Amino acid sequence: MQAVDAVIRRRLHSDVPLVRQIAEYIIAGGGKRLRPALLLLVAGAVGYRGTHHHELAAVVEFIHTATLLHDDVVDESTLRRGKETANAHFGNAASVLVGDFLYSRAFQMMVGVGQMRVMEVLADATNIIAEGEVLQLMNCHNADLSVDDYLQVVRYKTAKLFEASARLGAILGAAEPALEEGLAAYGMHLGTAFQIVDDVLDYSGQEEELGKSLGDDLAEGKPTLPLIHVMQNGNAEQAAVVRGALEHGGREAFPAVIRAVRETGALDAALEVARGEIALAGEALASLPHSQYREALLQLASFAVARRY
């Protein structure tokens, strides 16, 4: 990860001062670096011994960071990782344009690896992530969203980059096709569980741990899994509270929604779905030989559902 951070610092260089300033502000803001770590671990697990995994780990972090910059503008967010979002600090226009810079820099870097499969995987993933963002936007304030439609958004918007990260590590190590598919499936299930837990934490976490404001999803009218559970399993009053909050947005109904979420066991139900995804992730590693890397991948899956931030 130190090598990846060195690549990130080097590749952030731009002759335009504001580009450097905003890019460094975002990258220095921390984050879990799960996608880069996933790529490194998979590459190690399949025996890769070169240095391209450092470059590609930085690529997926750039793509992820670009999506965050754009997301925060779309969502009008003001807090991420415990500090002001870039759009709150520098303005929307600068954030969007620097997000574009990170996307294009990522594509410059992936071309440098010189493998068509690498470019294909990342180009497809970036396109699907954009589709996921649009799907989520279309579903805002939709109180009738089904669990299947919710999971489609999650698999496009979040899980796809996890899947691509795992697949890239397998490609670098020239893994057999069946093993590559298993590792990609692991990444997809891991990413799905990760997003479900994020959605749970929006109703159960601590702001100082999360580094963002609780209730953001509700304020934006996002129908996430805990809310879908209330509407499908709660009584008429509980369902009506959540439906009204989703359809109108804002934070006024947040205390009433929290009560409905807790009374219906929605958080536990959502976490059970996340645990199911993690079980599938573990099964997808069945053909991966035992090693410290495989053990770390299993630990990463456990962290995804046990975390509090």
Short mmCIF file of C-alpha atoms in Angstrom, two decimals:
data_model
loop_
_atom_site.label_atom_id
_atom_site.label_comp_id
_atom_site.label_asym_id
_atom_site.label_seq_id
_atom_site.Cartn_x
_atom_site.Cartn_y
_atom_site.Cartn_z
CA MET A 1 0.00 0.00 0.00
CA GLN A 2 2.95 2.34 0.57
CA ALA A 3 4.04 1.68 -3.00
CA VAL A 4 0.49 2.43 -4.20
CA ASP A 5 0.42 5.68 -2.23
CA ALA A 6 3.72 6.66 -3.88
CA VAL A 7 2.18 6.03 -7.31
CA ILE A 8 -0.88 8.08 -6.33
CA ARG A 9 1.25 11.03 -5.24
CA ARG A 10 3.36 10.90 -8.40
CA ARG A 11 0.40 10.54 -10.74
CA LEU A 12 -1.54 13.39 -9.15
CA HIS A 13 0.92 15.87 -10.63
CA SER A 14 -0.56 18.51 -12.88
CA ASP A 15 0.77 21.82 -14.16
CA VAL A 16 -2.58 23.33 -13.13
CA PRO A 17 -2.30 24.30 -9.42
CA LEU A 18 -6.02 23.93 -8.61
CA VAL A 19 -6.06 20.38 -10.01
CA ARG A 20 -3.17 19.42 -7.73
CA GLN A 21 -4.73 21.16 -4.75
CA ILE A 22 -8.15 19.49 -5.00
CA ALA A 23 -6.82 16.06 -5.95
CA GLU A 24 -4.43 16.06 -3.01
CA TYR A 25 -7.18 17.34 -0.69
CA ILE A 26 -9.35 14.35 -1.60
CA ILE A 27 -6.65 11.66 -1.57
CA ALA A 28 -5.15 12.95 1.68
CA GLY A 29 -8.61 12.75 3.22
CA GLY A 30 -8.04 9.08 3.86
CA GLY A 31 -10.53 6.38 3.09
CA LYS A 32 -10.27 2.65 3.53
CA ARG A 33 -8.41 1.93 0.27
CA LEU A 34 -10.33 -1.35 0.07
CA ARG A 35 -10.38 -1.55 -3.71
CA PRO A 36 -6.60 -1.11 -4.09
CA ALA A 37 -6.02 -3.59 -1.25
CA LEU A 38 -8.33 -6.09 -2.94
CA LEU A 39 -6.40 -5.84 -6.21
CA LEU A 40 -3.05 -6.29 -4.43
CA LEU A 41 -4.26 -9.28 -2.43
CA VAL A 42 -5.71 -11.06 -5.45
CA ALA A 43 -2.55 -10.42 -7.48
CA GLY A 44 -0.50 -11.92 -4.64
CA ALA A 45 -2.88 -14.86 -4.29
CA VAL A 46 -2.41 -15.88 -7.94
CA GLY A 47 1.35 -15.46 -7.85
CA TYR A 48 1.91 -12.16 -9.64
CA ARG A 49 5.39 -10.78 -8.97
CA GLY A 50 5.66 -7.66 -11.14
CA THR A 51 4.87 -4.01 -10.36
CA HIS A 52 1.84 -3.29 -12.55
CA HIS A 53 -0.44 -4.10 -9.60
CA HIS A 54 0.75 -0.91 -7.89
CA GLU A 55 -0.20 1.16 -10.92
CA LEU A 56 -3.60 -0.51 -11.34
CA ALA A 57 -4.37 -0.24 -7.63
CA ALA A 58 -3.84 3.51 -7.98
CA VAL A 59 -6.07 3.49 -11.08
CA VAL A 60 -9.03 1.97 -9.22
CA GLU A 61 -8.54 4.43 -6.36
CA PHE A 62 -8.58 7.33 -8.85
CA ILE A 63 -11.77 6.02 -10.45
CA HIS A 64 -13.36 5.59 -7.02
CA THR A 65 -12.28 9.10 -5.97
CA ALA A 66 -13.66 10.60 -9.19
CA THR A 67 -17.04 9.00 -8.48
CA LEU A 68 -16.99 10.46 -4.95
CA LEU A 69 -16.28 13.95 -6.27
CA HIS A 70 -19.19 13.72 -8.69
CA ASP A 71 -21.49 12.01 -6.14
CA ASP A 72 -20.96 14.75 -3.58
CA VAL A 73 -21.94 17.39 -6.12
CA VAL A 74 -25.06 15.46 -7.21
CA ASP A 75 -26.05 14.75 -3.58
CA GLU A 76 -25.12 18.27 -2.39
CA SER A 77 -23.08 16.64 0.39
CA THR A 78 -21.05 18.81 2.74
CA LEU A 79 -19.18 16.23 4.85
CA ARG A 80 -17.08 13.19 3.91
CA ARG A 81 -14.49 11.32 6.00
CA GLY A 82 -14.97 13.84 8.78
CA LYS A 83 -14.16 16.98 6.81
CA GLU A 84 -15.68 19.29 4.25
CA THR A 85 -16.36 17.73 0.86
CA ALA A 86 -14.40 19.17 -2.04
CA ASN A 87 -17.53 20.75 -3.48
CA ALA A 88 -18.24 22.49 -0.16
CA HIS A 89 -14.62 23.67 0.04
CA PHE A 90 -13.81 24.52 -3.59
CA GLY A 91 -17.22 24.72 -5.31
CA ASN A 92 -19.19 22.39 -7.58
CA ALA A 93 -17.57 23.37 -10.87
CA ALA A 94 -14.02 22.71 -9.67
CA SER A 95 -15.04 19.38 -8.10
CA VAL A 96 -16.69 18.08 -11.27
CA LEU A 97 -13.75 19.12 -13.46
CA VAL A 98 -11.14 17.59 -11.15
CA GLY A 99 -13.24 14.42 -11.10
CA ASP A 100 -12.91 14.43 -14.88
CA PHE A 101 -9.16 14.88 -14.51
CA LEU A 102 -8.94 11.82 -12.24
CA TYR A 103 -10.96 9.70 -14.67
CA SER A 104 -8.78 10.70 -17.61
CA ARG A 105 -5.55 10.26 -15.63
CA ALA A 106 -6.74 6.76 -14.68
CA PHE A 107 -7.17 5.92 -18.37
CA GLN A 108 -3.71 7.26 -19.18
CA MET A 109 -2.27 4.96 -16.51
CA MET A 110 -4.15 1.85 -17.60
CA VAL A 111 -2.93 2.32 -21.17
CA GLY A 112 0.61 2.30 -19.79
CA VAL A 113 0.12 -1.26 -18.49
CA GLY A 114 -0.16 -2.36 -22.12
CA GLN A 115 -2.80 -5.09 -21.76
CA MET A 116 -6.02 -4.90 -23.77
CA ARG A 117 -7.91 -7.02 -21.21
CA VAL A 118 -7.02 -4.53 -18.48
CA MET A 119 -8.37 -1.63 -20.53
CA GLU A 120 -11.50 -3.60 -21.44
CA VAL A 121 -12.30 -4.45 -17.80
CA LEU A 122 -11.79 -0.89 -16.57
CA ALA A 123 -13.64 0.73 -19.47
CA ASP A 124 -16.63 -1.57 -18.94
CA ALA A 125 -16.58 -1.06 -15.17
CA THR A 126 -16.46 2.73 -15.47
CA ASN A 127 -19.39 2.70 -17.87
CA ILE A 128 -21.50 0.44 -15.62
CA ILE A 129 -20.72 2.58 -12.56
CA ALA A 130 -22.07 5.61 -14.46
CA GLU A 131 -25.21 3.65 -15.34
CA GLY A 132 -25.59 2.75 -11.67
CA GLU A 133 -25.38 6.39 -10.66
CA VAL A 134 -28.11 7.28 -13.15
CA LEU A 135 -30.26 4.36 -11.94
CA GLN A 136 -29.91 5.60 -8.38
CA LEU A 137 -30.88 9.11 -9.46
CA MET A 138 -33.97 7.74 -11.26
CA ASN A 139 -34.96 5.80 -8.13
CA CYS A 140 -34.71 8.73 -5.72
CA HIS A 141 -38.06 9.32 -3.98
CA ASN A 142 -39.35 5.98 -5.35
CA ALA A 143 -41.02 4.37 -2.34
CA ASP A 144 -42.03 1.33 -4.43
CA LEU A 145 -38.49 0.19 -5.27
CA SER A 146 -38.11 -3.60 -5.00
CA VAL A 147 -35.24 -5.41 -3.30
CA ASP A 148 -34.09 -6.75 -6.68
CA ASP A 149 -34.01 -3.25 -8.18
CA TYR A 150 -32.13 -1.95 -5.13
CA LEU A 151 -29.55 -4.73 -5.50
CA GLN A 152 -29.14 -3.92 -9.20
CA VAL A 153 -28.20 -0.34 -8.30
CA VAL A 154 -25.74 -1.61 -5.68
CA ARG A 155 -24.12 -4.07 -8.09
CA TYR A 156 -23.70 -1.39 -10.74
CA LYS A 157 -22.78 1.59 -8.58
CA THR A 158 -20.55 0.01 -5.93
CA ALA A 159 -19.89 -3.69 -6.45
CA LYS A 160 -18.70 -3.32 -10.06
CA LEU A 161 -15.44 -1.60 -9.08
CA PHE A 162 -14.79 -4.23 -6.39
CA GLU A 163 -15.40 -6.91 -9.02
CA ALA A 164 -13.09 -5.17 -11.50
CA SER A 165 -10.36 -4.78 -8.86
CA ALA A 166 -10.39 -8.51 -8.12
CA ARG A 167 -10.52 -9.42 -11.80
CA LEU A 168 -7.56 -7.16 -12.60
CA GLY A 169 -5.43 -8.87 -9.97
CA ALA A 170 -6.34 -12.23 -11.51
CA ILE A 171 -5.54 -11.00 -15.03
CA LEU A 172 -2.12 -9.72 -13.96
CA GLY A 173 -1.34 -13.14 -12.47
CA ALA A 174 -2.56 -14.92 -15.62
CA ALA A 175 -5.09 -16.92 -13.58
CA GLU A 176 -7.05 -19.68 -15.30
CA PRO A 177 -10.45 -18.46 -16.60
CA ALA A 178 -12.45 -20.37 -13.95
CA LEU A 179 -10.32 -18.94 -11.14
CA GLU A 180 -10.57 -15.44 -12.61
CA GLU A 181 -14.36 -15.71 -12.64
CA GLY A 182 -14.38 -16.97 -9.06
CA LEU A 183 -12.24 -14.06 -7.90
CA ALA A 184 -14.41 -11.57 -9.80
CA ALA A 185 -17.50 -13.10 -8.13
CA TYR A 186 -15.80 -12.71 -4.75
CA GLY A 187 -15.25 -9.01 -5.50
CA MET A 188 -18.86 -8.54 -6.60
CA HIS A 189 -20.31 -10.16 -3.47
CA LEU A 190 -17.86 -8.28 -1.24
CA GLY A 191 -18.80 -4.95 -2.82
CA THR A 192 -22.52 -5.69 -2.52
CA ALA A 193 -22.17 -6.51 1.18
CA PHE A 194 -20.03 -3.40 1.70
CA GLN A 195 -22.72 -1.12 0.26
CA ILE A 196 -25.53 -2.78 2.20
CA VAL A 197 -23.58 -2.18 5.43
CA ASP A 198 -23.01 1.44 4.38
CA ASP A 199 -26.78 1.79 4.01
CA VAL A 200 -27.32 0.23 7.45
CA LEU A 201 -24.77 2.58 9.04
CA ASP A 202 -26.72 5.58 7.75
CA TYR A 203 -29.35 4.62 10.35
CA SER A 204 -27.21 3.09 13.08
CA GLY A 205 -23.68 4.53 13.00
CA GLN A 206 -22.00 7.33 14.90
CA GLU A 207 -21.31 10.51 12.91
CA GLU A 208 -17.81 10.93 14.37
CA GLU A 209 -16.92 7.37 13.28
CA LEU A 210 -18.61 7.52 9.90
CA GLY A 211 -17.20 10.93 9.02
CA LYS A 212 -20.50 11.98 7.45
CA SER A 213 -23.92 13.15 8.55
CA LEU A 214 -26.45 10.48 9.56
CA GLY A 215 -29.66 10.53 7.55
CA ASP A 216 -28.07 11.72 4.32
CA ASP A 217 -29.71 8.89 2.36
CA LEU A 218 -33.14 9.77 3.71
CA ALA A 219 -32.65 13.48 3.05
CA GLU A 220 -31.88 12.62 -0.58
CA GLY A 221 -34.87 10.30 -0.86
CA LYS A 222 -32.80 7.15 -1.40
CA PRO A 223 -34.81 3.94 -0.85
CA THR A 224 -32.16 1.70 0.72
CA LEU A 225 -32.60 -1.84 2.05
CA PRO A 226 -33.58 -0.96 5.66
CA LEU A 227 -36.33 1.35 4.39
CA ILE A 228 -37.58 -1.20 1.85
CA HIS A 229 -37.79 -3.73 4.70
CA VAL A 230 -39.96 -1.36 6.78
CA MET A 231 -42.34 -0.76 3.89
CA GLN A 232 -42.64 -4.47 3.14
CA ASN A 233 -42.80 -5.78 6.72
CA GLY A 234 -43.89 -2.94 8.98
CA ASN A 235 -47.45 -2.04 9.94
CA ALA A 236 -49.43 0.53 7.99
CA GLU A 237 -48.29 3.43 10.20
CA GLN A 238 -44.60 2.51 9.99
CA ALA A 239 -44.77 2.03 6.24
CA ALA A 240 -46.55 5.37 5.82
CA VAL A 241 -43.87 7.21 7.81
CA VAL A 242 -41.09 5.82 5.60
CA ARG A 243 -43.04 6.33 2.38
CA GLY A 244 -43.72 9.96 3.22
CA ALA A 245 -40.12 10.60 4.18
CA LEU A 246 -38.83 9.07 0.94
CA GLU A 247 -41.27 10.84 -1.30
CA HIS A 248 -40.66 14.26 0.22
CA GLY A 249 -36.98 14.01 1.26
CA GLY A 250 -35.47 16.15 3.98
CA ARG A 251 -34.57 15.27 7.57
CA GLU A 252 -37.74 16.25 9.42
CA ALA A 253 -39.03 12.68 9.65
CA PHE A 254 -35.65 11.15 10.52
CA PRO A 255 -36.48 10.40 14.21
CA ALA A 256 -39.77 8.71 13.26
CA VAL A 257 -38.06 6.73 10.50
CA ILE A 258 -35.34 5.59 12.92
CA ARG A 259 -38.05 4.32 15.28
CA ALA A 260 -39.76 2.41 12.48
CA VAL A 261 -36.46 0.95 11.32
CA ARG A 262 -35.63 -0.28 14.83
CA GLU A 263 -39.10 -1.55 15.68
CA THR A 264 -39.30 -3.67 12.52
CA GLY A 265 -35.81 -5.18 12.85
CA ALA A 266 -34.87 -3.66 9.49
CA LEU A 267 -31.19 -3.24 10.32
CA ASP A 268 -30.75 -6.87 11.35
CA ALA A 269 -32.65 -8.00 8.25
CA ALA A 270 -30.40 -5.91 5.99
CA LEU A 271 -27.27 -7.19 7.75
CA GLU A 272 -28.49 -10.75 7.20
CA VAL A 273 -28.59 -10.05 3.45
CA ALA A 274 -25.04 -8.66 3.68
CA ARG A 275 -23.89 -11.79 5.54
CA GLY A 276 -25.42 -13.89 2.78
CA GLU A 277 -23.34 -12.00 0.23
CA ILE A 278 -20.20 -12.58 2.32
CA ALA A 279 -20.95 -16.30 2.51
CA LEU A 280 -21.17 -16.36 -1.30
CA ALA A 281 -17.88 -14.41 -1.47
CA GLY A 282 -16.19 -17.07 0.66
CA GLU A 283 -17.58 -19.86 -1.54
CA ALA A 284 -16.23 -18.08 -4.64
CA LEU A 285 -12.69 -18.52 -3.24
CA ALA A 286 -13.06 -22.32 -3.05
CA SER A 287 -10.62 -23.00 -5.90
CA LEU A 288 -8.02 -20.47 -4.69
CA PRO A 289 -4.98 -22.20 -3.15
CA HIS A 290 -4.39 -21.62 0.56
CA SER A 291 -1.97 -18.76 1.31
CA GLN A 292 -1.65 -15.67 3.49
CA TYR A 293 -3.32 -13.75 0.66
CA ARG A 294 -6.37 -16.03 0.65
CA GLU A 295 -6.63 -15.69 4.42
CA ALA A 296 -6.45 -11.91 4.11
CA LEU A 297 -9.24 -11.93 1.52
CA LEU A 298 -11.44 -13.88 3.94
CA GLN A 299 -10.59 -11.39 6.71
CA LEU A 300 -11.45 -8.51 4.38
CA ALA A 301 -14.87 -10.08 3.81
CA SER A 302 -15.43 -10.38 7.56
CA PHE A 303 -14.44 -6.73 8.05
CA ALA A 304 -16.96 -5.60 5.42
CA VAL A 305 -19.91 -6.68 7.58
CA ALA A 306 -18.45 -6.15 11.07
CA ARG A 307 -17.27 -2.56 10.56
CA ARG A 308 -18.77 0.46 12.27
CA TYR A 309 -17.43 3.11 9.88
#
